[in-house]
Coordinates of C-alpha atoms in Angstrom, one line a residue:
M1 CA -0.9 -33.0 18.9
A2 CA -4.0 -32.2 16.8
E3 CA -6.3 -31.8 19.8
S4 CA -4.3 -28.8 21.2
R5 CA -4.4 -26.9 17.9
I6 CA -6.4 -23.7 18.1
K7 CA -9.0 -23.4 15.3
T8 CA -9.4 -20.0 13.6
L9 CA -12.9 -19.0 12.7
D10 CA -13.8 -16.2 10.3
K11 CA -16.5 -13.5 10.7
H12 CA -19.2 -16.0 9.7
G13 CA -18.0 -18.7 12.2
Q14 CA -16.4 -20.9 9.4
E15 CA -13.0 -22.3 10.1
I16 CA -10.2 -20.7 8.1
T17 CA -8.0 -23.5 6.6
T18 CA -6.7 -21.7 3.5
I19 CA -5.8 -18.1 2.8
G20 CA -6.1 -16.4 -0.6
F21 CA -8.2 -16.9 -3.8
S22 CA -7.9 -18.2 -7.3
R23 CA -9.1 -15.1 -9.1
F24 CA -8.2 -12.9 -12.1
G25 CA -6.1 -15.8 -13.6
F26 CA -3.8 -15.9 -10.5
D27 CA -4.0 -18.6 -7.8
S28 CA -3.0 -17.1 -4.4
E29 CA -4.4 -19.9 -2.2
V30 CA -2.1 -21.5 0.4
P31 CA -2.9 -23.5 3.6
I32 CA -3.0 -21.4 6.7
E33 CA -0.8 -24.0 8.5
A34 CA 2.0 -23.5 5.9
L35 CA 2.0 -19.8 6.5
R36 CA 1.8 -19.9 10.2
A37 CA 4.7 -22.3 10.4
L38 CA 6.8 -19.4 8.9
Y39 CA 6.0 -16.8 11.6
L40 CA 4.8 -18.7 14.7
R41 CA 7.3 -21.6 14.7
P42 CA 10.7 -20.7 13.3
H43 CA 13.6 -19.0 15.2
Y44 CA 12.8 -20.7 18.4
V45 CA 13.0 -20.3 21.4
L46 CA 14.1 -23.4 22.9
T47 CA 16.0 -22.2 25.9
S48 CA 19.2 -24.1 26.6
D49 CA 17.6 -25.7 29.7
S50 CA 14.6 -26.9 27.7
E51 CA 16.8 -28.2 25.0
S52 CA 18.4 -30.6 27.3
S53 CA 15.3 -31.5 29.4
L54 CA 12.5 -31.7 26.8
G55 CA 12.2 -34.6 24.4
D56 CA 11.5 -33.9 20.7
K57 CA 7.8 -34.4 21.1
A58 CA 7.6 -32.0 24.0
K59 CA 9.6 -29.4 22.1
D60 CA 7.2 -29.5 19.2
A61 CA 4.2 -29.5 21.5
E62 CA 5.5 -26.2 23.0
H63 CA 4.5 -24.5 19.7
A64 CA 1.8 -26.8 18.4
K65 CA -1.1 -24.6 19.5
F66 CA -1.3 -22.8 16.1
A67 CA 0.8 -24.9 13.7
D68 CA 0.4 -28.7 13.2
G69 CA 3.4 -31.0 13.5
N70 CA 3.6 -31.6 9.8
N71 CA 5.7 -28.5 9.4
A72 CA 8.2 -29.3 12.0
A73 CA 10.7 -30.7 9.5
Y74 CA 10.9 -27.2 7.9
Q75 CA 11.8 -25.2 11.0
S76 CA 15.0 -23.7 12.3
K77 CA 15.1 -24.2 16.1
S78 CA 17.5 -21.7 17.5
I79 CA 18.6 -22.1 21.0
Y80 CA 18.4 -19.2 23.5
H81 CA 20.8 -19.2 26.5
P82 CA 19.2 -17.1 29.2
D83 CA 22.2 -17.3 31.5
T84 CA 24.4 -15.4 29.0
N85 CA 21.6 -13.8 27.0
A86 CA 23.0 -15.3 23.8
I87 CA 21.2 -17.1 20.9
S88 CA 22.6 -19.9 18.7
Y89 CA 21.0 -19.7 15.3
T90 CA 20.5 -22.8 13.2
T91 CA 19.9 -23.0 9.5
L92 CA 16.9 -24.8 8.0
T93 CA 17.5 -28.4 7.2
R94 CA 15.1 -28.0 4.3
F95 CA 12.8 -25.2 2.9
P96 CA 9.0 -25.4 3.2
P97 CA 7.4 -27.0 0.2
V98 CA 6.6 -24.5 -2.6
K99 CA 4.3 -25.1 -5.6
L100 CA 6.1 -26.4 -8.6
L101 CA 4.9 -24.1 -11.4
A102 CA 5.5 -24.4 -15.2
P103 CA 8.0 -21.7 -16.3
S104 CA 5.1 -20.1 -18.3
N105 CA 3.1 -19.6 -15.1
R106 CA 6.0 -18.6 -12.8
K107 CA 6.3 -14.8 -12.5
R108 CA 9.4 -12.9 -11.7
I109 CA 8.3 -10.6 -8.9
L110 CA 10.2 -7.7 -7.3
V111 CA 9.1 -6.6 -3.8
T112 CA 10.7 -3.4 -2.5
G113 CA 10.6 -3.1 1.3
G114 CA 10.2 -6.9 1.3
A115 CA 11.9 -7.4 4.7
G116 CA 9.3 -5.1 6.4
F117 CA 6.2 -6.1 8.2
V118 CA 3.8 -6.2 5.2
G119 CA 6.5 -7.1 2.7
S120 CA 7.7 -10.2 4.5
H121 CA 4.1 -11.6 4.6
L122 CA 3.7 -10.9 0.9
V123 CA 7.0 -12.6 0.2
D124 CA 6.0 -15.7 2.2
R125 CA 2.8 -16.0 0.2
L126 CA 4.5 -15.4 -3.2
M127 CA 7.2 -17.9 -2.4
L128 CA 4.8 -20.7 -1.2
L129 CA 2.9 -20.1 -4.5
G130 CA 6.1 -21.0 -6.4
H131 CA 7.1 -17.7 -8.0
D132 CA 10.6 -16.2 -8.3
V133 CA 10.9 -13.4 -5.7
T134 CA 13.5 -10.7 -5.4
V135 CA 13.4 -8.6 -2.2
L136 CA 14.9 -5.1 -2.2
D137 CA 15.4 -3.5 1.3
N138 CA 17.8 -1.1 2.9
F139 CA 16.8 -2.5 6.4
F140 CA 16.1 1.0 7.8
T141 CA 12.9 -0.5 9.4
G142 CA 12.9 -4.0 7.9
S143 CA 14.7 -6.9 9.4
K144 CA 16.7 -9.7 7.7
T145 CA 15.2 -12.2 10.2
S146 CA 11.7 -11.6 8.7
V147 CA 12.7 -13.3 5.4
S148 CA 15.8 -15.2 6.5
H149 CA 13.9 -18.5 6.3
W150 CA 14.0 -18.2 2.5
V151 CA 17.6 -17.2 2.1
G152 CA 19.4 -19.8 -0.1
H153 CA 16.1 -21.0 -1.8
P154 CA 16.6 -21.2 -5.6
N155 CA 13.4 -19.0 -6.2
F156 CA 14.5 -16.3 -3.7
E157 CA 17.0 -13.4 -3.8
M158 CA 17.6 -10.7 -1.2
V159 CA 19.4 -7.5 -2.2
R160 CA 20.4 -4.8 0.3
H161 CA 19.5 -1.6 -1.7
D162 CA 18.0 1.8 -1.2
V163 CA 15.3 2.5 -3.7
V164 CA 16.4 6.2 -3.8
E165 CA 19.1 4.8 -6.1
P166 CA 18.2 3.2 -9.5
F167 CA 18.0 -0.6 -9.7
M168 CA 18.0 -2.8 -12.8
I169 CA 16.4 -6.2 -13.0
E170 CA 14.1 -8.2 -15.3
C171 CA 10.7 -8.6 -13.7
D172 CA 7.0 -9.1 -14.5
Q173 CA 5.5 -7.5 -11.4
I174 CA 6.7 -4.9 -9.0
Y175 CA 5.2 -4.5 -5.5
H176 CA 6.5 -1.2 -4.4
L177 CA 6.2 -1.2 -0.6
A178 CA 9.5 0.6 0.4
C179 CA 8.9 3.5 2.9
P180 CA 8.9 3.7 6.7
A181 CA 5.2 3.7 7.7
S182 CA 5.0 4.4 11.4
P183 CA 5.2 7.9 12.8
P184 CA 8.4 7.5 14.9
H185 CA 10.2 6.0 11.9
Y186 CA 9.0 8.3 9.2
Q187 CA 9.5 11.4 11.4
Y188 CA 13.0 10.3 12.4
N189 CA 14.3 11.6 9.1
A190 CA 11.6 13.6 7.3
V191 CA 13.6 14.5 4.3
K192 CA 14.6 10.9 3.7
T193 CA 11.0 9.9 4.0
V194 CA 10.0 12.3 1.2
K195 CA 12.9 11.2 -0.9
T196 CA 12.0 7.6 -0.5
S197 CA 8.4 8.3 -1.6
F198 CA 9.3 10.5 -4.5
L199 CA 12.7 9.2 -5.9
G200 CA 12.0 5.6 -4.9
T201 CA 8.7 5.6 -6.7
L202 CA 10.3 7.4 -9.7
N203 CA 13.0 4.7 -10.0
M204 CA 10.6 1.8 -9.7
L205 CA 8.2 3.3 -12.2
G206 CA 11.1 3.8 -14.6
L207 CA 12.0 0.1 -14.1
A208 CA 8.3 -0.9 -14.8
K209 CA 8.3 1.2 -17.9
R210 CA 11.5 -0.4 -19.3
T211 CA 10.6 -4.0 -18.4
K212 CA 6.8 -3.6 -19.2
A213 CA 6.2 -4.9 -15.6
R214 CA 2.9 -4.3 -13.8
F215 CA 3.5 -1.8 -11.0
L216 CA 1.6 -1.8 -7.6
I217 CA 2.3 1.0 -5.1
T218 CA 1.1 0.6 -1.5
S219 CA -0.3 4.1 -0.7
T220 CA -2.0 4.8 2.6
S221 CA -5.1 6.0 4.3
E222 CA -2.9 9.0 5.4
V223 CA -3.5 10.6 2.0
Y224 CA -7.0 11.5 3.4
G225 CA -5.3 13.3 6.4
D226 CA -7.7 14.2 9.2
P227 CA -10.8 13.5 7.2
E228 CA -13.9 15.6 7.0
V229 CA -15.8 12.7 5.3
H230 CA -16.5 9.5 7.1
P231 CA -16.0 6.7 6.1
Q232 CA -13.4 7.7 3.4
N233 CA -14.0 6.6 -0.2
E234 CA -11.4 6.7 -3.0
D235 CA -13.0 9.9 -4.5
Y236 CA -12.4 11.9 -1.4
W237 CA -9.4 14.2 -2.0
G238 CA -8.3 14.5 1.7
H239 CA -7.7 17.1 4.4
V240 CA -3.9 17.2 4.9
N241 CA -1.7 19.6 6.7
P242 CA 1.2 20.0 4.2
I243 CA 3.6 21.5 6.8
G244 CA 2.8 19.4 9.9
P245 CA 5.0 16.7 11.5
R246 CA 3.2 13.9 9.6
A247 CA 3.4 15.7 6.2
C248 CA 6.6 14.0 5.1
Y249 CA 4.7 10.7 4.9
D250 CA 1.2 12.0 4.0
E251 CA 2.4 14.3 1.2
G252 CA 5.1 11.9 0.1
K253 CA 2.5 9.2 -0.6
R254 CA 0.2 11.8 -2.3
V255 CA 3.0 12.8 -4.7
A256 CA 3.9 9.1 -5.2
E257 CA 0.3 8.5 -6.4
T258 CA 0.6 11.6 -8.7
L259 CA 3.8 10.2 -10.2
T260 CA 2.2 6.8 -10.6
Y261 CA -0.7 8.1 -12.6
G262 CA 1.7 10.4 -14.6
Y263 CA 3.5 7.3 -15.8
M264 CA 0.2 5.5 -16.6
R265 CA -1.1 8.4 -18.7
Q266 CA 2.2 9.4 -20.4
D267 CA 3.9 6.1 -20.8
G268 CA 1.2 3.5 -20.7
V269 CA 2.6 1.7 -17.6
E270 CA 0.1 -0.7 -16.0
V271 CA -0.4 0.7 -12.5
R272 CA -2.3 -0.4 -9.4
V273 CA -2.7 1.8 -6.3
A274 CA -3.6 0.3 -2.9
R275 CA -4.6 2.7 -0.1
I276 CA -3.9 0.6 3.0
F277 CA -5.7 1.3 6.3
N278 CA -4.5 0.3 9.8
T279 CA -3.1 -3.2 9.6
Y280 CA -1.7 -5.4 12.4
G281 CA -0.2 -8.9 12.8
P282 CA 2.9 -10.9 13.6
R283 CA 6.3 -9.3 12.7
M284 CA 5.0 -5.9 13.4
N285 CA 7.8 -3.9 15.0
P286 CA 6.9 -3.9 18.8
F287 CA 8.5 -0.4 19.2
D288 CA 7.0 1.4 16.2
G289 CA 4.6 3.5 18.3
R290 CA 1.5 2.0 16.8
V291 CA -1.5 1.4 18.9
V292 CA -1.8 -2.4 18.5
S293 CA 1.8 -3.2 19.2
N294 CA 1.9 -0.7 22.0
F295 CA -1.1 -2.2 23.8
I296 CA 0.0 -5.8 23.4
M297 CA 3.6 -5.2 24.6
Q298 CA 2.3 -3.1 27.6
A299 CA -0.2 -5.8 28.6
L300 CA 2.3 -8.7 28.2
R301 CA 4.8 -6.9 30.4
G302 CA 2.1 -6.1 33.0
E303 CA 2.4 -2.4 32.4
D304 CA -0.6 0.0 32.2
L305 CA -2.1 0.5 28.7
T306 CA -1.5 4.1 27.4
V307 CA -4.4 5.8 25.5
Y308 CA -3.7 9.2 24.1
G309 CA -6.6 11.7 24.3
D310 CA -10.0 10.8 25.7
G311 CA -10.0 7.3 24.0
K312 CA -13.0 8.3 21.9
Q313 CA -11.0 8.6 18.6
T314 CA -11.8 5.6 16.3
R315 CA -9.7 3.3 14.2
S316 CA -10.5 0.2 12.1
F317 CA -8.0 -2.6 12.1
Q318 CA -7.5 -5.3 9.5
Y319 CA -5.3 -8.4 9.9
I320 CA -2.2 -8.9 7.7
H321 CA -3.5 -11.9 5.8
D322 CA -6.6 -10.0 4.6
L323 CA -4.3 -7.2 3.4
I324 CA -2.1 -9.6 1.4
D325 CA -5.2 -11.1 -0.2
G326 CA -6.3 -7.6 -1.2
L327 CA -2.9 -6.6 -2.6
I328 CA -2.5 -9.8 -4.7
C329 CA -6.1 -9.5 -6.0
L330 CA -5.5 -5.9 -6.9
M331 CA -2.2 -6.6 -8.7
N332 CA -3.8 -9.3 -10.9
S333 CA -7.1 -7.5 -11.5
D334 CA -7.9 -4.9 -14.2
E335 CA -8.6 -2.1 -11.6
S336 CA -6.3 0.8 -12.2
R337 CA -8.1 3.3 -9.9
P338 CA -7.0 3.7 -6.3
V339 CA -8.6 1.0 -4.0
N340 CA -9.0 1.2 -0.3
I341 CA -7.9 -2.0 1.5
G342 CA -9.0 -1.9 5.1
S343 CA -11.5 -3.0 7.6
S344 CA -14.8 -1.3 8.3
D345 CA -15.1 -2.7 11.8
E346 CA -14.7 0.5 13.9
F347 CA -13.4 0.6 17.5
T348 CA -12.8 3.5 19.8
I349 CA -9.2 3.4 21.1
G350 CA -10.5 3.0 24.6
E351 CA -12.6 -0.1 23.7
F352 CA -9.6 -1.5 21.8
A353 CA -7.4 -1.2 24.9
E354 CA -9.9 -3.2 26.9
L355 CA -10.1 -5.9 24.2
V356 CA -6.3 -6.3 24.0
R357 CA -6.1 -6.6 27.8
E358 CA -8.8 -9.3 27.7
I359 CA -7.0 -11.4 25.0
V360 CA -3.6 -11.1 26.6
E361 CA -5.1 -12.4 29.9
K362 CA -6.8 -15.2 28.0
V363 CA -3.6 -16.4 26.3
Q364 CA -1.7 -16.1 29.6
D365 CA -4.3 -18.1 31.4
E366 CA -4.2 -20.8 28.7
D367 CA -0.4 -21.0 29.0
G368 CA -0.5 -21.0 32.8
V369 CA 1.3 -17.7 33.2
K370 CA 0.8 -16.0 36.6
R371 CA 0.2 -12.2 36.5
S372 CA 1.7 -10.1 39.3
R373 CA -0.9 -7.4 38.7
R374 CA -3.7 -6.4 36.3
S375 CA -2.9 -3.8 33.7
E376 CA -4.9 -0.6 33.9
V377 CA -5.9 1.7 31.0
V378 CA -4.4 5.2 31.5
Y379 CA -5.1 8.4 29.5
K380 CA -2.5 10.9 28.3
P381 CA -2.5 14.1 26.0
I382 CA -3.1 13.5 22.3
P383 CA -0.2 14.1 19.7
T384 CA -0.3 16.8 16.9
D385 CA -2.4 16.1 13.8
D386 CA -3.6 12.7 15.1
P387 CA -6.8 11.9 13.1
Q388 CA -10.0 11.6 15.1
K389 CA -11.6 9.1 12.8
R390 CA -10.3 6.6 10.2
R391 CA -12.4 4.0 8.5
A392 CA -12.3 2.6 5.0
D393 CA -15.1 2.7 2.6
T394 CA -14.3 -0.6 0.9
T395 CA -17.2 -0.6 -1.6
R396 CA -14.8 -0.5 -4.6
A397 CA -12.7 -3.4 -3.4
K398 CA -15.9 -5.5 -2.8
E399 CA -17.3 -4.7 -6.2
T400 CA -14.2 -4.9 -8.4
L401 CA -12.0 -7.4 -6.5
K402 CA -14.7 -9.4 -4.7
W403 CA -12.5 -8.8 -1.6
Q404 CA -13.5 -8.3 1.9
P405 CA -11.8 -9.0 5.3
R406 CA -12.3 -12.5 6.7
W407 CA -10.4 -12.3 10.0
T408 CA -12.1 -11.1 13.1
V409 CA -10.0 -8.6 15.2
R410 CA -10.2 -11.0 18.1
M411 CA -8.6 -14.0 16.1
G412 CA -5.9 -11.8 14.6
L413 CA -5.0 -10.3 18.0
E414 CA -4.7 -13.7 19.5
E415 CA -2.1 -14.8 16.9
M416 CA -0.2 -11.5 17.4
V417 CA -0.2 -11.9 21.2
R418 CA 1.2 -15.4 20.8
Y419 CA 3.9 -14.2 18.4
Y420 CA 5.0 -11.4 20.8
K421 CA 4.9 -13.7 23.8
A422 CA 7.2 -16.2 22.0
K423 CA 9.6 -13.3 21.0
L424 CA 9.7 -12.1 24.6
A425 CA 10.5 -15.6 25.8
E426 CA 13.2 -15.8 23.2
G427 CA 14.8 -12.6 24.4
S428 CA 14.6 -11.0 21.0
I429 CA 12.3 -8.1 22.1

């Protein structure tokens, strides 16, 4: 079993075995295998044929490339019936082991938008660390399945709730992530997006004020708009079109930051502002119109990869685990100014398409998948207000949080390709 496991190397060629840090009086370190077991192994994808024909060892070997067999006892193994396109869900026999913390060290943490892409990874980390976690989500873009492996755990609570309405709870920390973040989702109902950014943030700041909880809002690199400064640092005020199709999100996040600092100055609320740059990873919605998920899905299906514009516009991509490290570091640090959390590795979109195609082909070759044709890269007209350049200046994060990305784009993409490949086999995308 161990020989087939794929090792993950960081930017310096060192193997990554744990994720997180013990910093600012908060230990966020967990084994990579424990985390991977939560997104690469559960909800399987044993088809009804393989259920009967494979022995237990062979079933586990199916998904042993990334996660070792020690976590097999904590997995749900749902059965997919391809003939009827039906899935039989199973519940966990037992939950993954979580740290046993003394009550004085265990924090009560509220995560709004905790069933979303970023939120679910944050919840996984906080749960494995042994804290009490409450997830608030209205499931507009989040999914119950992303955190369903914790439902029933004594440290976990999931509440269907829209942050536009007030919510009362006792808590020590609030991670305020609730807001659709991809263009098709936030443009679907622009007024709702602005309401979520403003009223949702207002309600959560009010809760932080009443409970004396520390409040972290996930803002976005979109507050810089189509920047005239490159790379963007936190002192740059941005270049945003206030009436364009993306304004509901860009200006919504800008006013949410204004509100956050209003509460800090007026009411003494402890606030943290994270400006997140492009992030990718498992559990990302495959249909949210973002470049990474678009390219991977097109390549896995043998379709051509669509690049908008001439492919010369640039983006920098960070892997989800680096982002979660940054958010937890920021929450527990003393830094109250906005902090960029992103990667400074810059790619043109054209180069990135080629890299995704190469990695998908590598994974398919390793798994013995035959391709009917090779995907080509095709070019189409560019959408309105699409920024030409976007790269984080992460000097502040390096200096005050001692944080910088560890994952290479190549290693992160390979995990994401395997995740989507398993989901396609399961029939759930």
